[in-house]
Amino acid sequence: MNVFVFHLVSGDAFLTGNAMLVAALLGIASGRMVVQRLASLCGIFGLLLMVMTAVPGNGLYYFAGAGLGISWMIWRFHFRSSRRFGTIFIVVVIAFVSLSLANELSGRRRPDFDEPAPRTLVIFADSLTAGISENEAITWPNLLSRKHSIRVIDYSRMGATVGSELKRLDELALVDGVILIELGGNDVLGATSVPDFERSLNEFLSQVTASHQTVVMFELPVPPTFNRFGSVQRRLARRYSVQLIPKRELAKILASPENTLDTIHLSQPGHEQMARSVWDQISFAFQPVP
């Protein structure tokens, strides 16, 4: 994963886009023609970055962003002499930046746990966790079990989707502890539609949270134009009080060439970094060692 792709899928480009919008406003306020023209370009590119980064948001948010870009061009080329129009536009931009930052930063918080759970971790995951058959790496669930004295029940398997694991739920034991979900990558990269993904994830979370266990889910670092998958994740996580591990954590691991075999499946160093990252995110969910 190259630097630019990581910047997009991690959500960092969204923050860059917001910074470019603010810089554009400052440039326009300078009153210098050359600076104002550069600022206009900066603002347009900032909006493009914000859209490309696929930050979870509803259609109204992206419609507002598109409207902002069109308004920007209208102002610069037709109403730039109107101070009233300019003032209104700047206020709208500041409000848009503030709301968009609040939305994104709220999704970057690490999981917060109210009560410590028994030292058992139940994992539902795909081949990112299970590994691939020809790779003999010690997977990160095994590393967690060895290093941190917790019981790990690993239900990960190659090719798993949210829908396929939903069908298996009745056959699997959900013991007291923490449930960790690392699913959805095959849905995004495969043929699963957003409505089907939402239906499956809604039912899956409904069942695993029914016994009031602590549930944690990896947020998907989705590529551009796939933001609806991320929106579904965040919305359902709020509905069922599921803690999200920020997508930047997974993107950061996949970004390093030495951590993957094929940009998706983890190598041994990748499993080791994944184990460290997961423990850093969920360690406070468990009761201390007796």
Short mmCIF file of N, CA, C and O in Angstrom, two decimals, residues 190-283:
data_model
loop_
_atom_site.label_atom_id
_atom_site.label_comp_id
_atom_site.label_asym_id
_atom_site.label_seq_id
_atom_site.Cartn_x
_atom_site.Cartn_y
_atom_site.Cartn_z
N GLY A 190 -15.86 -8.13 -2.53
CA GLY A 190 -16.62 -9.13 -3.27
C GLY A 190 -17.88 -8.56 -3.88
O GLY A 190 -17.94 -7.39 -4.27
N ALA A 191 -18.91 -9.40 -3.92
CA ALA A 191 -20.14 -9.02 -4.63
C ALA A 191 -21.28 -8.63 -3.69
O ALA A 191 -22.42 -8.49 -4.13
N THR A 192 -20.99 -8.46 -2.41
CA THR A 192 -22.05 -8.11 -1.46
C THR A 192 -22.52 -6.68 -1.68
O THR A 192 -21.70 -5.75 -1.71
N SER A 193 -23.81 -6.50 -1.82
CA SER A 193 -24.35 -5.15 -1.97
C SER A 193 -24.42 -4.48 -0.60
O SER A 193 -24.41 -5.16 0.44
N VAL A 194 -24.51 -3.17 -0.59
CA VAL A 194 -24.59 -2.45 0.68
C VAL A 194 -25.85 -2.83 1.46
O VAL A 194 -25.77 -3.08 2.67
N PRO A 195 -27.03 -2.93 0.82
CA PRO A 195 -28.22 -3.36 1.59
C PRO A 195 -28.07 -4.75 2.19
O PRO A 195 -28.48 -4.98 3.34
N ASP A 196 -27.47 -5.69 1.45
CA ASP A 196 -27.25 -7.04 1.99
C ASP A 196 -26.26 -7.00 3.15
O ASP A 196 -26.42 -7.70 4.16
N PHE A 197 -25.21 -6.20 2.99
CA PHE A 197 -24.22 -6.05 4.06
C PHE A 197 -24.88 -5.49 5.31
O PHE A 197 -24.65 -5.97 6.43
N GLU A 198 -25.73 -4.50 5.13
CA GLU A 198 -26.40 -3.89 6.28
C GLU A 198 -27.34 -4.88 6.97
O GLU A 198 -27.37 -4.96 8.20
N ARG A 199 -28.10 -5.63 6.18
CA ARG A 199 -29.02 -6.60 6.78
C ARG A 199 -28.25 -7.66 7.58
O ARG A 199 -28.62 -8.00 8.71
N SER A 200 -27.18 -8.17 6.99
CA SER A 200 -26.41 -9.22 7.66
C SER A 200 -25.73 -8.69 8.91
O SER A 200 -25.75 -9.34 9.97
N LEU A 201 -25.11 -7.52 8.81
CA LEU A 201 -24.41 -6.97 9.97
C LEU A 201 -25.39 -6.60 11.07
O LEU A 201 -25.11 -6.79 12.26
N ASN A 202 -26.55 -6.09 10.70
CA ASN A 202 -27.56 -5.74 11.70
C ASN A 202 -27.98 -6.98 12.49
O ASN A 202 -28.05 -6.96 13.72
N GLU A 203 -28.25 -8.07 11.78
CA GLU A 203 -28.67 -9.30 12.45
C GLU A 203 -27.53 -9.90 13.25
O GLU A 203 -27.73 -10.41 14.37
N PHE A 204 -26.32 -9.85 12.71
CA PHE A 204 -25.16 -10.40 13.40
C PHE A 204 -24.94 -9.67 14.73
O PHE A 204 -24.78 -10.30 15.79
N LEU A 205 -24.92 -8.34 14.69
CA LEU A 205 -24.70 -7.57 15.91
C LEU A 205 -25.86 -7.73 16.89
O LEU A 205 -25.65 -7.75 18.11
N SER A 206 -27.06 -7.85 16.36
CA SER A 206 -28.21 -8.06 17.22
C SER A 206 -28.06 -9.34 18.05
O SER A 206 -28.36 -9.36 19.25
N GLN A 207 -27.54 -10.37 17.41
CA GLN A 207 -27.39 -11.65 18.11
C GLN A 207 -26.22 -11.66 19.08
O GLN A 207 -26.33 -12.15 20.21
N VAL A 208 -25.07 -11.12 18.66
CA VAL A 208 -23.90 -11.20 19.54
C VAL A 208 -23.98 -10.23 20.72
O VAL A 208 -23.27 -10.40 21.71
N THR A 209 -24.83 -9.22 20.61
CA THR A 209 -24.98 -8.28 21.74
C THR A 209 -26.18 -8.62 22.62
O THR A 209 -26.41 -7.95 23.63
N ALA A 210 -26.93 -9.65 22.25
CA ALA A 210 -28.16 -9.98 22.98
C ALA A 210 -27.88 -10.34 24.43
O ALA A 210 -28.71 -10.10 25.32
N SER A 211 -26.71 -10.94 24.70
CA SER A 211 -26.39 -11.35 26.07
C SER A 211 -25.58 -10.28 26.81
O SER A 211 -24.99 -10.56 27.86
N HIS A 212 -25.55 -9.07 26.24
CA HIS A 212 -24.91 -7.91 26.88
C HIS A 212 -23.40 -8.11 27.10
O HIS A 212 -22.84 -7.62 28.07
N GLN A 213 -22.78 -8.81 26.18
CA GLN A 213 -21.33 -8.96 26.26
C GLN A 213 -20.64 -7.75 25.63
O GLN A 213 -21.25 -6.99 24.86
N THR A 214 -19.37 -7.58 25.94
CA THR A 214 -18.58 -6.51 25.34
C THR A 214 -18.23 -6.91 23.91
O THR A 214 -17.64 -7.97 23.69
N VAL A 215 -18.59 -6.07 22.95
CA VAL A 215 -18.34 -6.38 21.54
C VAL A 215 -17.51 -5.25 20.93
O VAL A 215 -17.83 -4.07 21.10
N VAL A 216 -16.45 -5.64 20.25
CA VAL A 216 -15.55 -4.69 19.59
C VAL A 216 -15.46 -5.08 18.13
O VAL A 216 -15.42 -6.26 17.79
N MET A 217 -15.40 -4.09 17.25
CA MET A 217 -15.36 -4.37 15.81
C MET A 217 -14.32 -3.49 15.12
O MET A 217 -14.23 -2.29 15.40
N PHE A 218 -13.54 -4.10 14.24
CA PHE A 218 -12.61 -3.33 13.42
C PHE A 218 -13.40 -2.52 12.40
O PHE A 218 -14.22 -3.06 11.66
N GLU A 219 -13.13 -1.22 12.35
CA GLU A 219 -13.72 -0.40 11.30
C GLU A 219 -12.97 -0.67 9.99
O GLU A 219 -11.75 -0.79 9.98
N LEU A 220 -13.71 -0.76 8.90
CA LEU A 220 -13.12 -1.09 7.61
C LEU A 220 -12.42 0.13 6.99
O LEU A 220 -13.04 1.19 6.85
N PRO A 221 -11.16 -0.01 6.59
CA PRO A 221 -10.50 1.07 5.84
C PRO A 221 -10.89 0.97 4.36
O PRO A 221 -10.16 0.43 3.54
N VAL A 222 -12.07 1.45 4.04
CA VAL A 222 -12.64 1.23 2.70
C VAL A 222 -11.99 2.15 1.66
O VAL A 222 -11.57 3.26 1.97
N PRO A 223 -11.92 1.68 0.41
CA PRO A 223 -11.37 2.52 -0.67
C PRO A 223 -12.37 3.60 -1.08
O PRO A 223 -13.54 3.57 -0.67
N PRO A 224 -11.91 4.59 -1.88
CA PRO A 224 -12.81 5.66 -2.34
C PRO A 224 -14.07 5.10 -3.00
O PRO A 224 -14.02 4.08 -3.68
N THR A 225 -15.17 5.78 -2.78
CA THR A 225 -16.52 5.47 -3.29
C THR A 225 -17.20 4.33 -2.54
O THR A 225 -18.35 4.01 -2.83
N PHE A 226 -16.53 3.72 -1.56
CA PHE A 226 -17.14 2.63 -0.79
C PHE A 226 -17.55 3.11 0.60
O PHE A 226 -17.68 2.30 1.52
N ASN A 227 -17.74 4.41 0.75
CA ASN A 227 -18.01 4.97 2.06
C ASN A 227 -19.31 4.47 2.68
O ASN A 227 -19.48 4.49 3.90
N ARG A 228 -20.24 3.98 1.86
CA ARG A 228 -21.52 3.52 2.41
C ARG A 228 -21.33 2.30 3.33
O ARG A 228 -22.09 2.12 4.29
N PHE A 229 -20.34 1.47 3.03
CA PHE A 229 -20.05 0.35 3.93
C PHE A 229 -19.62 0.87 5.30
O PHE A 229 -20.04 0.36 6.33
N GLY A 230 -18.76 1.88 5.28
CA GLY A 230 -18.32 2.47 6.54
C GLY A 230 -19.45 3.15 7.29
O GLY A 230 -19.52 3.09 8.52
N SER A 231 -20.35 3.79 6.55
CA SER A 231 -21.50 4.43 7.20
C SER A 231 -22.38 3.41 7.89
O SER A 231 -22.88 3.64 9.00
N VAL A 232 -22.57 2.27 7.24
CA VAL A 232 -23.37 1.19 7.84
C VAL A 232 -22.71 0.71 9.13
O VAL A 232 -23.37 0.54 10.16
N GLN A 233 -21.40 0.51 9.08
CA GLN A 233 -20.68 0.05 10.28
C GLN A 233 -20.86 1.02 11.44
O GLN A 233 -21.20 0.60 12.56
N ARG A 234 -20.63 2.28 11.20
CA ARG A 234 -20.72 3.26 12.29
C ARG A 234 -22.15 3.37 12.83
O ARG A 234 -22.36 3.46 14.04
N ARG A 235 -23.11 3.37 11.94
CA ARG A 235 -24.50 3.51 12.37
C ARG A 235 -24.94 2.31 13.22
O ARG A 235 -25.55 2.48 14.29
N LEU A 236 -24.61 1.10 12.78
CA LEU A 236 -25.01 -0.09 13.53
C LEU A 236 -24.19 -0.24 14.81
O LEU A 236 -24.70 -0.76 15.81
N ALA A 237 -22.94 0.20 14.78
CA ALA A 237 -22.14 0.16 16.01
C ALA A 237 -22.78 1.04 17.08
O ALA A 237 -22.85 0.66 18.26
N ARG A 238 -23.27 2.21 16.69
CA ARG A 238 -23.96 3.08 17.66
C ARG A 238 -25.25 2.43 18.14
O ARG A 238 -25.58 2.49 19.33
N ARG A 239 -25.97 1.80 17.23
CA ARG A 239 -27.26 1.20 17.60
C ARG A 239 -27.08 0.11 18.65
O ARG A 239 -27.89 0.00 19.58
N TYR A 240 -26.03 -0.70 18.50
CA TYR A 240 -25.85 -1.84 19.40
C TYR A 240 -24.75 -1.62 20.44
O TYR A 240 -24.33 -2.58 21.09
N SER A 241 -24.29 -0.39 20.58
CA SER A 241 -23.24 -0.06 21.57
C SER A 241 -21.99 -0.91 21.37
O SER A 241 -21.40 -1.42 22.34
N VAL A 242 -21.61 -1.08 20.12
CA VAL A 242 -20.40 -1.82 19.78
C VAL A 242 -19.24 -0.84 19.67
O VAL A 242 -19.36 0.22 19.03
N GLN A 243 -18.12 -1.17 20.29
CA GLN A 243 -16.94 -0.32 20.24
C GLN A 243 -16.20 -0.54 18.91
O GLN A 243 -16.00 -1.69 18.50
N LEU A 244 -15.81 0.55 18.26
CA LEU A 244 -15.08 0.44 17.00
C LEU A 244 -13.60 0.71 17.20
O LEU A 244 -13.22 1.67 17.87
N ILE A 245 -12.78 -0.16 16.61
CA ILE A 245 -11.34 0.12 16.53
C ILE A 245 -11.14 0.97 15.28
O ILE A 245 -11.50 0.54 14.18
N PRO A 246 -10.61 2.18 15.41
CA PRO A 246 -10.51 3.09 14.26
C PRO A 246 -9.83 2.45 13.06
O PRO A 246 -8.86 1.69 13.21
N LYS A 247 -10.34 2.75 11.87
CA LYS A 247 -9.83 2.12 10.65
C LYS A 247 -8.36 2.42 10.41
O LYS A 247 -7.67 1.66 9.72
N ARG A 248 -7.86 3.48 11.00
CA ARG A 248 -6.46 3.83 10.81
C ARG A 248 -5.54 2.75 11.37
O ARG A 248 -4.43 2.54 10.88
N GLU A 249 -6.00 2.04 12.41
CA GLU A 249 -5.17 1.00 13.02
C GLU A 249 -4.90 -0.13 12.04
O GLU A 249 -3.77 -0.59 11.89
N LEU A 250 -5.95 -0.59 11.36
CA LEU A 250 -5.78 -1.67 10.40
C LEU A 250 -5.04 -1.19 9.16
O LEU A 250 -4.17 -1.89 8.62
N ALA A 251 -5.36 0.02 8.71
CA ALA A 251 -4.68 0.58 7.53
C ALA A 251 -3.19 0.73 7.79
O ALA A 251 -2.36 0.49 6.91
N LYS A 252 -2.84 1.11 9.01
CA LYS A 252 -1.43 1.30 9.36
C LYS A 252 -0.65 -0.01 9.27
O LYS A 252 0.50 -0.04 8.83
N ILE A 253 -1.29 -1.10 9.67
CA ILE A 253 -0.64 -2.41 9.60
C ILE A 253 -0.48 -2.85 8.15
O ILE A 253 0.59 -3.30 7.73
N LEU A 254 -1.53 -2.70 7.36
CA LEU A 254 -1.49 -3.14 5.97
C LEU A 254 -0.59 -2.25 5.10
O LEU A 254 -0.18 -2.65 4.02
N ALA A 255 -0.29 -1.05 5.58
CA ALA A 255 0.50 -0.11 4.78
C ALA A 255 1.96 -0.53 4.65
O ALA A 255 2.64 -0.16 3.69
N SER A 256 2.46 -1.29 5.62
CA SER A 256 3.87 -1.68 5.60
C SER A 256 4.06 -2.94 4.75
O SER A 256 3.44 -3.97 5.03
N PRO A 257 4.91 -2.89 3.72
CA PRO A 257 5.11 -4.07 2.85
C PRO A 257 5.56 -5.31 3.60
O PRO A 257 5.17 -6.43 3.24
N GLU A 258 6.33 -5.15 4.65
CA GLU A 258 6.83 -6.32 5.38
C GLU A 258 5.74 -7.00 6.21
O GLU A 258 5.91 -8.14 6.65
N ASN A 259 4.61 -6.32 6.39
CA ASN A 259 3.54 -6.88 7.21
C ASN A 259 2.58 -7.77 6.44
O ASN A 259 1.72 -8.42 7.04
N THR A 260 2.67 -7.76 5.11
CA THR A 260 1.72 -8.55 4.32
C THR A 260 2.45 -9.42 3.30
O THR A 260 3.57 -9.14 2.89
N LEU A 261 1.75 -10.48 2.90
CA LEU A 261 2.27 -11.37 1.86
C LEU A 261 1.85 -10.91 0.48
O LEU A 261 2.56 -11.10 -0.50
N ASP A 262 0.64 -10.30 0.41
CA ASP A 262 0.07 -9.92 -0.88
C ASP A 262 -0.76 -8.64 -0.77
O ASP A 262 -1.73 -8.48 -1.50
N THR A 263 -0.40 -7.78 0.14
CA THR A 263 -1.08 -6.51 0.48
C THR A 263 -2.34 -6.71 1.33
O THR A 263 -2.89 -5.73 1.84
N ILE A 264 -2.79 -7.95 1.50
CA ILE A 264 -4.01 -8.20 2.28
C ILE A 264 -3.76 -9.17 3.43
O ILE A 264 -4.16 -8.93 4.56
N HIS A 265 -3.09 -10.30 3.13
CA HIS A 265 -2.88 -11.33 4.15
C HIS A 265 -1.58 -11.07 4.91
O HIS A 265 -0.57 -10.71 4.31
N LEU A 266 -1.64 -11.29 6.21
CA LEU A 266 -0.52 -10.91 7.08
C LEU A 266 0.63 -11.90 7.03
O LEU A 266 0.43 -13.12 7.00
N SER A 267 1.83 -11.35 7.05
CA SER A 267 3.04 -12.14 7.23
C SER A 267 3.26 -12.31 8.74
O SER A 267 2.48 -11.81 9.55
N GLN A 268 4.35 -12.99 9.12
CA GLN A 268 4.62 -13.13 10.54
C GLN A 268 4.82 -11.77 11.23
O GLN A 268 4.22 -11.52 12.28
N PRO A 269 5.63 -10.86 10.65
CA PRO A 269 5.72 -9.53 11.28
C PRO A 269 4.36 -8.83 11.34
O PRO A 269 4.08 -8.09 12.29
N GLY A 270 3.52 -9.06 10.33
CA GLY A 270 2.19 -8.45 10.34
C GLY A 270 1.33 -8.98 11.47
O GLY A 270 0.62 -8.21 12.13
N HIS A 271 1.36 -10.30 11.69
CA HIS A 271 0.60 -10.87 12.80
C HIS A 271 1.11 -10.34 14.14
O HIS A 271 0.31 -10.08 15.05
N GLU A 272 2.41 -10.16 14.24
CA GLU A 272 2.97 -9.65 15.50
C GLU A 272 2.54 -8.20 15.74
O GLU A 272 2.19 -7.84 16.88
N GLN A 273 2.55 -7.39 14.69
CA GLN A 273 2.11 -6.01 14.87
C GLN A 273 0.61 -5.95 15.13
O GLN A 273 0.13 -5.13 15.92
N MET A 274 -0.14 -6.84 14.48
CA MET A 274 -1.59 -6.89 14.70
C MET A 274 -1.88 -7.25 16.15
O MET A 274 -2.78 -6.66 16.78
N ALA A 275 -1.14 -8.20 16.69
CA ALA A 275 -1.35 -8.59 18.09
C ALA A 275 -1.09 -7.41 19.02
O ALA A 275 -1.85 -7.17 19.97
N ARG A 276 -0.02 -6.67 18.75
CA ARG A 276 0.28 -5.50 19.59
C ARG A 276 -0.81 -4.44 19.47
O ARG A 276 -1.23 -3.84 20.47
N SER A 277 -1.28 -4.21 18.26
CA SER A 277 -2.30 -3.19 18.03
C SER A 277 -3.62 -3.57 18.70
O SER A 277 -4.26 -2.74 19.35
N VAL A 278 -4.02 -4.83 18.53
CA VAL A 278 -5.28 -5.28 19.13
C VAL A 278 -5.21 -5.17 20.65
O VAL A 278 -6.14 -4.69 21.30
N TRP A 279 -4.10 -5.61 21.23
CA TRP A 279 -3.98 -5.56 22.68
C TRP A 279 -3.99 -4.12 23.19
O TRP A 279 -4.58 -3.82 24.23
N ASP A 280 -3.37 -3.25 22.45
CA ASP A 280 -3.36 -1.84 22.83
C ASP A 280 -4.78 -1.27 22.84
O ASP A 280 -5.11 -0.41 23.66
N GLN A 281 -5.63 -1.76 21.94
CA GLN A 281 -6.99 -1.25 21.82
C GLN A 281 -7.96 -1.88 22.83
O GLN A 281 -8.90 -1.22 23.28
N ILE A 282 -7.75 -3.15 23.18
CA ILE A 282 -8.78 -3.85 23.97
C ILE A 282 -8.30 -4.31 25.35
O ILE A 282 -9.08 -4.87 26.11
N SER A 283 -7.06 -4.08 25.70
CA SER A 283 -6.53 -4.62 26.96
C SER A 283 -7.34 -4.15 28.18
O SER A 283 -7.51 -4.90 29.15
#
